[in-house]
PDB file of N, CA and C in Angstrom:
ATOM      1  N   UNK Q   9     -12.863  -1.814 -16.192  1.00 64.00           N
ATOM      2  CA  UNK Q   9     -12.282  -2.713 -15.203  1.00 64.00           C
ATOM      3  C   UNK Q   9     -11.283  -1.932 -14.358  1.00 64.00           C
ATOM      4  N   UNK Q  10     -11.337  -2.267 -12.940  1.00 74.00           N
ATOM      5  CA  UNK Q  10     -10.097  -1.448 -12.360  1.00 74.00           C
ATOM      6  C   UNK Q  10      -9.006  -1.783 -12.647  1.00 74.00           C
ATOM      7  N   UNK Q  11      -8.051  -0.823 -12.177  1.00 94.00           N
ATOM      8  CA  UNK Q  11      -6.602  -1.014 -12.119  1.00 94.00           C
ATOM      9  C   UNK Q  11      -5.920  -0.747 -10.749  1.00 94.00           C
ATOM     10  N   UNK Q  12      -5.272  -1.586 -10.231  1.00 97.00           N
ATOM     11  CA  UNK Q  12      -4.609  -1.507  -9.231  1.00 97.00           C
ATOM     12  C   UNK Q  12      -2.554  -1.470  -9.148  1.00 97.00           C
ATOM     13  N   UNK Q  13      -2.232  -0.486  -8.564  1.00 96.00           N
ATOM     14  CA  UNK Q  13      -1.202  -0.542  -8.902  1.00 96.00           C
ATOM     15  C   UNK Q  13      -0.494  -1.672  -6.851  1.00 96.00           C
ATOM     16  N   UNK Q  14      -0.014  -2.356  -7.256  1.00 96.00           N
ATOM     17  CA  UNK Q  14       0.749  -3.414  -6.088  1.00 96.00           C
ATOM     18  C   UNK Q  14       1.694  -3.465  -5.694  1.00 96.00           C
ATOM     19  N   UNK Q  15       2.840  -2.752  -4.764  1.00 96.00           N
ATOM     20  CA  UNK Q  15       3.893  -3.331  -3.793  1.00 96.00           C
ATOM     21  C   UNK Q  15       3.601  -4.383  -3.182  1.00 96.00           C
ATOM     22  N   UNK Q  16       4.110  -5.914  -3.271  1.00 93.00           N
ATOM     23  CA  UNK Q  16       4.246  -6.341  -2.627  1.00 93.00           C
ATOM     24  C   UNK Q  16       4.701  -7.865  -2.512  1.00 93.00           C
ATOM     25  N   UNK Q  17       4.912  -8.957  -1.954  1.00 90.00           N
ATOM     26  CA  UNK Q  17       5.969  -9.698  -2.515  1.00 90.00           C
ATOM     27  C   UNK Q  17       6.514 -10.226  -3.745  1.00 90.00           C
ATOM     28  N   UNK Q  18       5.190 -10.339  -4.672  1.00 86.00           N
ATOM     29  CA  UNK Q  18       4.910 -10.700  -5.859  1.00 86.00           C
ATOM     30  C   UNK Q  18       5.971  -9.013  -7.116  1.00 86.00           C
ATOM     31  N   UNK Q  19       6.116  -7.875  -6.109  1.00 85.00           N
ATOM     32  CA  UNK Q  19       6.675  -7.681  -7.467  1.00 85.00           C
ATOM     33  C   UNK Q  19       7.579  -7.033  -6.487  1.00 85.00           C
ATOM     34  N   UNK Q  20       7.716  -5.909  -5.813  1.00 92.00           N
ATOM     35  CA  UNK Q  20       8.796  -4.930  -5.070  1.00 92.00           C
ATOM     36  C   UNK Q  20       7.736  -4.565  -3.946  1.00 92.00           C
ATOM     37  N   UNK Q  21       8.744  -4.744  -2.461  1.00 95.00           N
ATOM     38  CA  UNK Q  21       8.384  -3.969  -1.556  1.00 95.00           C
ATOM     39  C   UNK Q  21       8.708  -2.507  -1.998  1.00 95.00           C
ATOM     40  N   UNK Q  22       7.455  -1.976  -0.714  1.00 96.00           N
ATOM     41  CA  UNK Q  22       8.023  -0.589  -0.739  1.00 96.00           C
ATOM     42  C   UNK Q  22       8.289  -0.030   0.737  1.00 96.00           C
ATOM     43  N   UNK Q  23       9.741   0.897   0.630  1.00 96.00           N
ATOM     44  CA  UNK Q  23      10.588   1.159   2.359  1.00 96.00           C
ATOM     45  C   UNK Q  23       9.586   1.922   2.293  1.00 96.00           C
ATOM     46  N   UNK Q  24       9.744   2.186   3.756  1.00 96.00           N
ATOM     47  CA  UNK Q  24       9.327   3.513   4.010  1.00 96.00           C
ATOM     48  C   UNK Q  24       9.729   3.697   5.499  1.00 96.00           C
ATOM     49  N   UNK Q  25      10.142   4.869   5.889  1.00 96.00           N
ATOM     50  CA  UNK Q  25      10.702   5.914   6.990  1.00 96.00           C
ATOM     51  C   UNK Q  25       9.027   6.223   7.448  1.00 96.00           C
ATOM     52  N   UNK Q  26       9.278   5.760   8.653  1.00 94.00           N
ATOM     53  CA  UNK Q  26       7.935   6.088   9.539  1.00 94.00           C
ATOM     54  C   UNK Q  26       8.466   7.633  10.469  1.00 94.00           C
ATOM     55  N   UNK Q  27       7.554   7.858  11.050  1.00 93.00           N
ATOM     56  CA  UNK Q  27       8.302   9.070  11.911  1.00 93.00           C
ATOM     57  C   UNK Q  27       9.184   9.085  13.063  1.00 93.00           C
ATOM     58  N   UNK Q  28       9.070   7.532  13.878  1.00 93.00           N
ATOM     59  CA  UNK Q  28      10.017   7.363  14.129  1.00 93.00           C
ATOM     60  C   UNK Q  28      11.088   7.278  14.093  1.00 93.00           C
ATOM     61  N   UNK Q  29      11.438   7.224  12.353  1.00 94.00           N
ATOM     62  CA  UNK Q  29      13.107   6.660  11.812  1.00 94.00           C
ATOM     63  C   UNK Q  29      13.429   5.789  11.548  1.00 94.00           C
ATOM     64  N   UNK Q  30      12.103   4.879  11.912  1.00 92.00           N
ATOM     65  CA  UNK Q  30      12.778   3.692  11.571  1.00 92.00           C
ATOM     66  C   UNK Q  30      12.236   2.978   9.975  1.00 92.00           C
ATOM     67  N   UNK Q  31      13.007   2.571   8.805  1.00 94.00           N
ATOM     68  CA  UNK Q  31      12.865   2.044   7.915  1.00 94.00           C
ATOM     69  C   UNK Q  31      12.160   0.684   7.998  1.00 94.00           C
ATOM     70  N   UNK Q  32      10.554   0.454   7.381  1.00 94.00           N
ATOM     71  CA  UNK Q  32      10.135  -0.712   7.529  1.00 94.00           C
ATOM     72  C   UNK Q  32       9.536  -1.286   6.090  1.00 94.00           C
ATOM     73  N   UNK Q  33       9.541  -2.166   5.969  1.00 95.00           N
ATOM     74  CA  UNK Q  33       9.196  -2.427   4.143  1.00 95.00           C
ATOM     75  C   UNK Q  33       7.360  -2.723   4.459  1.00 95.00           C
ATOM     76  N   UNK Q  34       6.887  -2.126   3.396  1.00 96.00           N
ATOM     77  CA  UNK Q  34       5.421  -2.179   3.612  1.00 96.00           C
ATOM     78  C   UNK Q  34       4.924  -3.167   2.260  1.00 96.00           C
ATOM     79  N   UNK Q  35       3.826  -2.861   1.862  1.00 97.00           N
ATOM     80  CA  UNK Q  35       2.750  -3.652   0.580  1.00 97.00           C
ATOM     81  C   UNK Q  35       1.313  -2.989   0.804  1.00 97.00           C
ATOM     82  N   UNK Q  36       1.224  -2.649  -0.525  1.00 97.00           N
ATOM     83  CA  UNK Q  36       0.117  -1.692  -0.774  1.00 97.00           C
ATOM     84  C   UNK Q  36      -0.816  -2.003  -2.168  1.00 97.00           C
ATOM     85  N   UNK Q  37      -1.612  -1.613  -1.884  1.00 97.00           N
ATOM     86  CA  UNK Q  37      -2.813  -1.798  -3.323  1.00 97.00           C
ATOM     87  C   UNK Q  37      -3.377  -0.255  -3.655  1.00 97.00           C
ATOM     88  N   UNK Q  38      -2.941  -0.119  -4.788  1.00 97.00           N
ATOM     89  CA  UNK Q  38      -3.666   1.838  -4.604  1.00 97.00           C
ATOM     90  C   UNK Q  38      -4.337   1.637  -5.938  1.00 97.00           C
ATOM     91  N   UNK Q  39      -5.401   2.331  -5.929  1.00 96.00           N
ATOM     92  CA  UNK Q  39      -6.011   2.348  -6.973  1.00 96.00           C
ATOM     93  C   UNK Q  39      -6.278   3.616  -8.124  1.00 96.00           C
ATOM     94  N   UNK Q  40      -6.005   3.055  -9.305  1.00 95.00           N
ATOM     95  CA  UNK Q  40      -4.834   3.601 -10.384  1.00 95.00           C
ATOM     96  C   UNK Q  40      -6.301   4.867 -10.758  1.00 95.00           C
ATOM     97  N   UNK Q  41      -7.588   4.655 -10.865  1.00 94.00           N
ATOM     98  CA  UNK Q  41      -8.279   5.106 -11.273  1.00 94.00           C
ATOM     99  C   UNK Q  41      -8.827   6.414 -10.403  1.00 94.00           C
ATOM    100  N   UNK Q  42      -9.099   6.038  -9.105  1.00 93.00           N
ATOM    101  CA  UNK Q  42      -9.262   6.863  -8.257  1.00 93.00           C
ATOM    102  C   UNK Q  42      -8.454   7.923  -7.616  1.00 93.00           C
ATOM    103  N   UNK Q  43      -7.650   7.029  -7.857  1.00 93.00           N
ATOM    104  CA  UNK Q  43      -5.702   7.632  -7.180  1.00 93.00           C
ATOM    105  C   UNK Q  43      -5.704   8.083  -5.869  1.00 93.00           C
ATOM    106  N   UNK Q  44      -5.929   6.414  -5.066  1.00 95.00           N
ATOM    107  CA  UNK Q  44      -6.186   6.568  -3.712  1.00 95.00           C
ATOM    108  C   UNK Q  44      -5.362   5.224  -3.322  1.00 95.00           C
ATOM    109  N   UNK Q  45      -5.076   5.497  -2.127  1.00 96.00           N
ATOM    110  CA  UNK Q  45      -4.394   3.913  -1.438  1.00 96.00           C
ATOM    111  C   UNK Q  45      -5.021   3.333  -0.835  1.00 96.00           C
ATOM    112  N   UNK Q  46      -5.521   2.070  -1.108  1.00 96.00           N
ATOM    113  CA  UNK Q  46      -6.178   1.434  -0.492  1.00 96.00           C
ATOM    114  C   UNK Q  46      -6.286   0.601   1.102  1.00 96.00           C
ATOM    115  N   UNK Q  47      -5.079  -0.091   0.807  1.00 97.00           N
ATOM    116  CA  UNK Q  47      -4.904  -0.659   1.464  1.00 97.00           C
ATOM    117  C   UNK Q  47      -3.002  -1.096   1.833  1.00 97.00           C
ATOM    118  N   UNK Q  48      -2.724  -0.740   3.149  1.00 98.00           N
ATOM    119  CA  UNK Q  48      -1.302  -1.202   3.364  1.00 98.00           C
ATOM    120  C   UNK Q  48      -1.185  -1.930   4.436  1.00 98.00           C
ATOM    121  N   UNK Q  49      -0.133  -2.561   4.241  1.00 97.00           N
ATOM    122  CA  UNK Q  49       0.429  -3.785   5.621  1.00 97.00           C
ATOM    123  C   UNK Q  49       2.004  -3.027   5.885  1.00 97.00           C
ATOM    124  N   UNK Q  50       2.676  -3.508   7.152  1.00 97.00           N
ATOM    125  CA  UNK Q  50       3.715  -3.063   7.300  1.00 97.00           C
ATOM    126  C   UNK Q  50       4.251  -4.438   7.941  1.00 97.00           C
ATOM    127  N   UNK Q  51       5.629  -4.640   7.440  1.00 95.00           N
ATOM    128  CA  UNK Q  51       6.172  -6.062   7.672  1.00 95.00           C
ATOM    129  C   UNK Q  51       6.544  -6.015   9.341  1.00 95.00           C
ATOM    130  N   UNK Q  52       6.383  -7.209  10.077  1.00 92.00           N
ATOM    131  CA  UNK Q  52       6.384  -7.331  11.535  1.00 92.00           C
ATOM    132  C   UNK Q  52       7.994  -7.709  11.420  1.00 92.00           C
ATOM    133  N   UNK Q  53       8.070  -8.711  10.497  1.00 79.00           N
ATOM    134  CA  UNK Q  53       9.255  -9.874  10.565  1.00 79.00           C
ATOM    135  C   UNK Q  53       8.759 -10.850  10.216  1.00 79.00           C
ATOM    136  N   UNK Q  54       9.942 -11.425  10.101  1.00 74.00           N
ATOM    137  CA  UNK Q  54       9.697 -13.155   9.454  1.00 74.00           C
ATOM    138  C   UNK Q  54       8.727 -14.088  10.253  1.00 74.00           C
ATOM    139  N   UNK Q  55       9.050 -13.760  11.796  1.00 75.00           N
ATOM    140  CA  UNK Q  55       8.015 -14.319  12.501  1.00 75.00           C
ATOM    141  C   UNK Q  55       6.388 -14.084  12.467  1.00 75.00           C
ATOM    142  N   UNK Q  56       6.360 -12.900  12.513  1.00 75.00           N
ATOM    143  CA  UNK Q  56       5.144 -12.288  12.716  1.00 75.00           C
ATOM    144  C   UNK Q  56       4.241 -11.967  11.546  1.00 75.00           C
ATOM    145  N   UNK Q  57       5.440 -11.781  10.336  1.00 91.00           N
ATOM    146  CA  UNK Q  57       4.848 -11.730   9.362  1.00 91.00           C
ATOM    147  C   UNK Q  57       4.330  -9.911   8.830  1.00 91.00           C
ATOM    148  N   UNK Q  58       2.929  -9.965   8.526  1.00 95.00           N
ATOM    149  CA  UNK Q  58       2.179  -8.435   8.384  1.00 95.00           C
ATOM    150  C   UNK Q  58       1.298  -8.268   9.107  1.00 95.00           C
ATOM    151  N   UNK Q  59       0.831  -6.971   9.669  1.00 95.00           N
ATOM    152  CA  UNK Q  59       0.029  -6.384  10.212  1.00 95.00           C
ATOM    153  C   UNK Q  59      -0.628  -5.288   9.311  1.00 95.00           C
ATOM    154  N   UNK Q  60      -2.007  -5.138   9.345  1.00 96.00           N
ATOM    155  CA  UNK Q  60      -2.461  -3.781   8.669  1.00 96.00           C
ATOM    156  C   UNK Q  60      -2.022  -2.646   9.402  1.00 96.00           C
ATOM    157  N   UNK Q  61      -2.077  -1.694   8.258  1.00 97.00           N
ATOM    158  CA  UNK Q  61      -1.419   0.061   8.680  1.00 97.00           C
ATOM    159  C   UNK Q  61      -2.496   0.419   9.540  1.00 97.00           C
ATOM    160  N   UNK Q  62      -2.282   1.007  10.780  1.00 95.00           N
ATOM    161  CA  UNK Q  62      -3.178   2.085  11.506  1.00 95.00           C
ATOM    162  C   UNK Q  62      -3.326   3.065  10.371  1.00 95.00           C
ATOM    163  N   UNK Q  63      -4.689   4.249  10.957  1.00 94.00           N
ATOM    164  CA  UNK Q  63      -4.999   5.105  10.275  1.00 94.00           C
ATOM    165  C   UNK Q  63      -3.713   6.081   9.927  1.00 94.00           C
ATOM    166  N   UNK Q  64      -3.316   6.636  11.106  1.00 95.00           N
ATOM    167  CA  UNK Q  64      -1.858   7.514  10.616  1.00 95.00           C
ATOM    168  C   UNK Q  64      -0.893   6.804   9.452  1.00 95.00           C
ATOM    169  N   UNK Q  65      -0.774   5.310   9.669  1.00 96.00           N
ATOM    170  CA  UNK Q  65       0.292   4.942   9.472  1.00 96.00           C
ATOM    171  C   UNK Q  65       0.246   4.988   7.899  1.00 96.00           C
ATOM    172  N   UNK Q  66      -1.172   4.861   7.689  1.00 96.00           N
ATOM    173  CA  UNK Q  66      -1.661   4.526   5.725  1.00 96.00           C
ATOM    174  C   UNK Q  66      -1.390   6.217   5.476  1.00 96.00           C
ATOM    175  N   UNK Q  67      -1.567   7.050   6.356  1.00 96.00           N
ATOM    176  CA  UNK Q  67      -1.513   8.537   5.498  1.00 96.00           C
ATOM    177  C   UNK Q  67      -0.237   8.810   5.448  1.00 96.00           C
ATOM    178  N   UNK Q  68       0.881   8.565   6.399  1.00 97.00           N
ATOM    179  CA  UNK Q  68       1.937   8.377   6.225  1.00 97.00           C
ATOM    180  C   UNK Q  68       2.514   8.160   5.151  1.00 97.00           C
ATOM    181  N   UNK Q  69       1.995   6.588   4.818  1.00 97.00           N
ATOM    182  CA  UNK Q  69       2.862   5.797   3.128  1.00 97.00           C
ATOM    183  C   UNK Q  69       1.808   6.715   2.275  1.00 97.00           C
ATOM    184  N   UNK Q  70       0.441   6.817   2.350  1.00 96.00           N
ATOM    185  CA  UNK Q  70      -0.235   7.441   0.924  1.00 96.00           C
ATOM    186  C   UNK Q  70       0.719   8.760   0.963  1.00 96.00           C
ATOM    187  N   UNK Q  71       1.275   9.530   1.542  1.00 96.00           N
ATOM    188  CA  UNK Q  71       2.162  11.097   1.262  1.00 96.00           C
ATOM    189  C   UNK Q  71       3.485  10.575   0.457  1.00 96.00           C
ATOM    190  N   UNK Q  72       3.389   9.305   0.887  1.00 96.00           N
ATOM    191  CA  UNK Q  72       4.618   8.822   0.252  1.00 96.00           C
ATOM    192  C   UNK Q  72       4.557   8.742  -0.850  1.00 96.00           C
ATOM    193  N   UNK Q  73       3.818   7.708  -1.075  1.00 96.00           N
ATOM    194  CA  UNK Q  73       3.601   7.168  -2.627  1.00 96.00           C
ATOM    195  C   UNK Q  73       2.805   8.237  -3.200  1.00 96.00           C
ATOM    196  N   UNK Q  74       2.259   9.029  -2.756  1.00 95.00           N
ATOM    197  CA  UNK Q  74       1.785  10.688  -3.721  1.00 95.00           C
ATOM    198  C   UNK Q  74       2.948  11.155  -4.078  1.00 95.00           C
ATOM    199  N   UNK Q  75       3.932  11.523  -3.561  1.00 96.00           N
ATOM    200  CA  UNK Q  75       4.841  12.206  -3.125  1.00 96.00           C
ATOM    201  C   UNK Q  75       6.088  12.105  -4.503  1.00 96.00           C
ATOM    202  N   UNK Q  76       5.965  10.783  -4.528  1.00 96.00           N
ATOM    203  CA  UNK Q  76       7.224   9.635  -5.468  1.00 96.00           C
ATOM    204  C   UNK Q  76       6.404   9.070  -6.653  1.00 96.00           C
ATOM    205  N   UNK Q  77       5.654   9.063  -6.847  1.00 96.00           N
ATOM    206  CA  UNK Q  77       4.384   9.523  -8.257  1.00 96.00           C
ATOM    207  C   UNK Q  77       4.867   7.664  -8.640  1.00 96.00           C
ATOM    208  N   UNK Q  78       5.066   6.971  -8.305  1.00 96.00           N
ATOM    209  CA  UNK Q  78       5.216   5.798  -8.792  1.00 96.00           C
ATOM    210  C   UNK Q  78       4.251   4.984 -10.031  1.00 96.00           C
ATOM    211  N   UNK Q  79       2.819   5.432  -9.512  1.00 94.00           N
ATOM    212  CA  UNK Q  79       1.989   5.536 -10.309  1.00 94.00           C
ATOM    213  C   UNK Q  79       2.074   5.647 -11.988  1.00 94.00           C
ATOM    214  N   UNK Q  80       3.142   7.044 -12.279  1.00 94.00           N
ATOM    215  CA  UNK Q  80       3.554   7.333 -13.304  1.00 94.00           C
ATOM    216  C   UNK Q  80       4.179   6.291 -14.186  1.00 94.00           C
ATOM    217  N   UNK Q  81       5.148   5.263 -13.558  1.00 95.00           N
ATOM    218  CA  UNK Q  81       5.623   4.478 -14.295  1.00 95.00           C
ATOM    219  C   UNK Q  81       6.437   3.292 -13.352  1.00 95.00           C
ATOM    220  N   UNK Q  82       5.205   2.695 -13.551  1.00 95.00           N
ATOM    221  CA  UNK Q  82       5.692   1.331 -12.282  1.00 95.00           C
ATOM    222  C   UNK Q  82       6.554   0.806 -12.563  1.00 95.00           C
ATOM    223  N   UNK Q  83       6.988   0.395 -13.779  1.00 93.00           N
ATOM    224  CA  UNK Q  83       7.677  -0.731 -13.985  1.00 93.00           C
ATOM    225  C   UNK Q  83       9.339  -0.238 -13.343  1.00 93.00           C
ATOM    226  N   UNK Q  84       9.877   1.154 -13.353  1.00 95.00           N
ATOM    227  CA  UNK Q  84      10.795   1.563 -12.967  1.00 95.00           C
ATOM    228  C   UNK Q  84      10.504   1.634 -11.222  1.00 95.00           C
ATOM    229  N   UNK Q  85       9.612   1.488 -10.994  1.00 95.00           N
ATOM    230  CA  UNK Q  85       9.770   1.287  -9.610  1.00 95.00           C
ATOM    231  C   UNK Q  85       9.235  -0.465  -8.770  1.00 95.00           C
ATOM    232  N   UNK Q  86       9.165  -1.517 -10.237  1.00 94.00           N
ATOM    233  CA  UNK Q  86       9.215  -2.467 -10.053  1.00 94.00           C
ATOM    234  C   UNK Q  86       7.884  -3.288  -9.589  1.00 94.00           C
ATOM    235  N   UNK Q  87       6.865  -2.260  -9.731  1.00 95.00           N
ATOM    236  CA  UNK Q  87       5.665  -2.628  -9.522  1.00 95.00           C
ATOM    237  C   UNK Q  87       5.174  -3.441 -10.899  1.00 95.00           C
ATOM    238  N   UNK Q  88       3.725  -3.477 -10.102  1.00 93.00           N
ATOM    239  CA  UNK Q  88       2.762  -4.052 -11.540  1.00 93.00           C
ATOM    240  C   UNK Q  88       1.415  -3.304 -11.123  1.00 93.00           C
ATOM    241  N   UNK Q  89       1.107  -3.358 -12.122  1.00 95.00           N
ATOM    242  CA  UNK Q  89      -0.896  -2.750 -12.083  1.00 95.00           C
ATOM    243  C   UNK Q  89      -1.525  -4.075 -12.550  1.00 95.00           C
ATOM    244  N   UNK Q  90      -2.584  -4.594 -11.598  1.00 95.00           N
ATOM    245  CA  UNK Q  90      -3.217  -5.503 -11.787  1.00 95.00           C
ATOM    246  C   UNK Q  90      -4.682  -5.258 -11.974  1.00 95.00           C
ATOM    247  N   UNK Q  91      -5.710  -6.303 -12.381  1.00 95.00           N
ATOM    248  CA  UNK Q  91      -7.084  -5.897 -12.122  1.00 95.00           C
ATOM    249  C   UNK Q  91      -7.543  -6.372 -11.123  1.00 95.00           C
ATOM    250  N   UNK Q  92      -7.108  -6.794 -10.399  1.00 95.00           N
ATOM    251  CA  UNK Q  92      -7.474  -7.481  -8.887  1.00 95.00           C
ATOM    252  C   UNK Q  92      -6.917  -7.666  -7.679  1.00 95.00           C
ATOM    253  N   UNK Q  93      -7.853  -6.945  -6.658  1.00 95.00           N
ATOM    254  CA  UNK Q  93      -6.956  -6.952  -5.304  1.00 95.00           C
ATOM    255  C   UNK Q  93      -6.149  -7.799  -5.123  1.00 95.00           C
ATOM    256  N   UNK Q  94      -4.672  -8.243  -4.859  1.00 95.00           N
ATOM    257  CA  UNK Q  94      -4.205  -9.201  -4.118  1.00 95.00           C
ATOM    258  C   UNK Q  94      -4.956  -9.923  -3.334  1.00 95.00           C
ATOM    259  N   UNK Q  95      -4.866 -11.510  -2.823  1.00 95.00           N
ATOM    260  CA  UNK Q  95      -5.404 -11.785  -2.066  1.00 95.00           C
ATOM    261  C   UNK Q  95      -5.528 -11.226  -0.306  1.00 95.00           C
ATOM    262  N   UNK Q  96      -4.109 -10.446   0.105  1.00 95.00           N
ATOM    263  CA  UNK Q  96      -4.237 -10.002   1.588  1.00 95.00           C
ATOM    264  C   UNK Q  96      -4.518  -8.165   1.547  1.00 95.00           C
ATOM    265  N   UNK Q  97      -4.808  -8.065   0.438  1.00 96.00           N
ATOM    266  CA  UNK Q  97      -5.569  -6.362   0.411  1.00 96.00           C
ATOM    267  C   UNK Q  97      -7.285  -6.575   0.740  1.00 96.00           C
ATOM    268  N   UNK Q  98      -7.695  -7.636  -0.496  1.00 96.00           N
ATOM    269  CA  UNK Q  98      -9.195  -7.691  -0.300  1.00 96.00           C
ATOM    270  C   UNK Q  98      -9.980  -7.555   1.147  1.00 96.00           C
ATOM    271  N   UNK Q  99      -9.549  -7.917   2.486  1.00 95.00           N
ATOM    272  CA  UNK Q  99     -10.425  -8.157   3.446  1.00 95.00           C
ATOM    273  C   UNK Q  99     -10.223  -6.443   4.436  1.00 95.00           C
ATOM    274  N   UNK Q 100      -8.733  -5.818   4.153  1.00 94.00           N
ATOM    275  CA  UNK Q 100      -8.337  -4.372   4.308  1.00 94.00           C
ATOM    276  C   UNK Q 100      -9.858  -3.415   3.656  1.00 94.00           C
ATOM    277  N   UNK Q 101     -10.222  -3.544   2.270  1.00 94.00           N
ATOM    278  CA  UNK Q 101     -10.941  -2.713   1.579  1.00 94.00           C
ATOM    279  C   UNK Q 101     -12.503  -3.213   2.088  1.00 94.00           C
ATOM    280  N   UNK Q 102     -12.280  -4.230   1.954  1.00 93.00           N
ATOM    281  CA  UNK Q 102     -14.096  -5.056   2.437  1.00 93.00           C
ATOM    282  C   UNK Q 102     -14.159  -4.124   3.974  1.00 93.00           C
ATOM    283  N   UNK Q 103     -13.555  -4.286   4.810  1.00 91.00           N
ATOM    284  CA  UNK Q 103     -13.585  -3.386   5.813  1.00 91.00           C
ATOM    285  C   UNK Q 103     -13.510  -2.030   5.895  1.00 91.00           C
ATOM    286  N   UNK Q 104     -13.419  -1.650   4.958  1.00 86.00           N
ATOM    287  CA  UNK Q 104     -12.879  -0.376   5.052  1.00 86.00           C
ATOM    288  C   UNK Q 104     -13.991   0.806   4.156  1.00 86.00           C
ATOM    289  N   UNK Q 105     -14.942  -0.697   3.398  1.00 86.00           N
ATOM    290  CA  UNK Q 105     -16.403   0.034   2.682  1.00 86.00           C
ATOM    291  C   UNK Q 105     -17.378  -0.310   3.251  1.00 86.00           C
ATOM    292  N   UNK Q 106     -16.962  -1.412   4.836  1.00 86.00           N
ATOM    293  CA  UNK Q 106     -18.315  -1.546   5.427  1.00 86.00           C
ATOM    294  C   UNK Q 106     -18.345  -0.513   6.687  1.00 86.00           C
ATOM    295  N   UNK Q 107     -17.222   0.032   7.102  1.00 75.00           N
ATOM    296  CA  UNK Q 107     -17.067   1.010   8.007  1.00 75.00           C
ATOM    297  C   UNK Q 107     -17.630   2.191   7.876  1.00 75.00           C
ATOM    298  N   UNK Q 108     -18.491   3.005   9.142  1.00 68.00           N
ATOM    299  CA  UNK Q 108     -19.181   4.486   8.580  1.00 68.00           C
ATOM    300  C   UNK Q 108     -18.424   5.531   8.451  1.00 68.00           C
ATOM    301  N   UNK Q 109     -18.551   6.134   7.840  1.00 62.00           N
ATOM    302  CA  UNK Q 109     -17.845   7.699   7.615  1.00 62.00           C
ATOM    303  C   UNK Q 109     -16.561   7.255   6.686  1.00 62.00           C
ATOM    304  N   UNK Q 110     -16.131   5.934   6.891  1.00 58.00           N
ATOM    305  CA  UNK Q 110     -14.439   6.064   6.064  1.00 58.00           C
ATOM    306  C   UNK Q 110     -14.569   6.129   5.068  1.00 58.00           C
ATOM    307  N   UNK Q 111     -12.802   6.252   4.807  1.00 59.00           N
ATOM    308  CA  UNK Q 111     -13.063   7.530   3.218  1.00 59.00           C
ATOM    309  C   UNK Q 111     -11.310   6.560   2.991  1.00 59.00           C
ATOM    310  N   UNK Q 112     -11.252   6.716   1.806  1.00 56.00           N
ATOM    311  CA  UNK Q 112      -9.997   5.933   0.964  1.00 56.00           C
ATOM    312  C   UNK Q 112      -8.130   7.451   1.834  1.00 56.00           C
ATOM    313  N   UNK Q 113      -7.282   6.929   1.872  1.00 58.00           N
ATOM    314  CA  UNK Q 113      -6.276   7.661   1.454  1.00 58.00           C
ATOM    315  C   UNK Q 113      -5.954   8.464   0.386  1.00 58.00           C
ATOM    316  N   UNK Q 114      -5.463   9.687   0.082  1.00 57.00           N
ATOM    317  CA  UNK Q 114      -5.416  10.095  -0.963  1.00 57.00           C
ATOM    318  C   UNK Q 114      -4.126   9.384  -1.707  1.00 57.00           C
TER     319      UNK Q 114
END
């Protein structure tokens, strides 16, 4: 069964410093087995809510979360590993295995 490791409201956002500078809280689904990121949103605001990551923007947070090994031990970084996509990751990945050539984040 998979494992998914989850930022996102349900357990801890995760910041992240874009290259602009500017600090924005994201939510992510990476998958524990493959050890790839699946899927990320980056918060608009209260109004707007989430938007999915552009391509840069997911390699961006995946260097991140490679980077900060969270993976290693979620619970100190407030995550959870689940067996199932969140409900607002699933339609990110469905797209993202019906698309040609694409390939997961590392």
């Amino acid at each position: 069964m998979p494992a998914y490791l989850v930022a996102d409201e349900d357990t801890s956002l995760w910041p992240h410093i874009f290259p602009d500078g500017r600090e924005r809280m994201t939510r992510f689904a990476y998958d524990m087995e493959q050890r790839t990121l699946l899927a990320v949103q980056i918060e608009t605001g209260p109004v707007f809510g989430w938007r999915d990551a552009e391509p840069h923007e997911l390699e961006d947070v995946a260097a991140d979360v490679s980077s900060n090994e969270p993976f290693l031990d979620p619970v100190a970084w407030d995550l959870e590993v689940v067996d199932a996509l969140p409900d607002w990751a699933e339609p990110i990945v469905a797209a993202k295995a019906e698309a040609p050539g694409s390939a997961p984040a590392p």
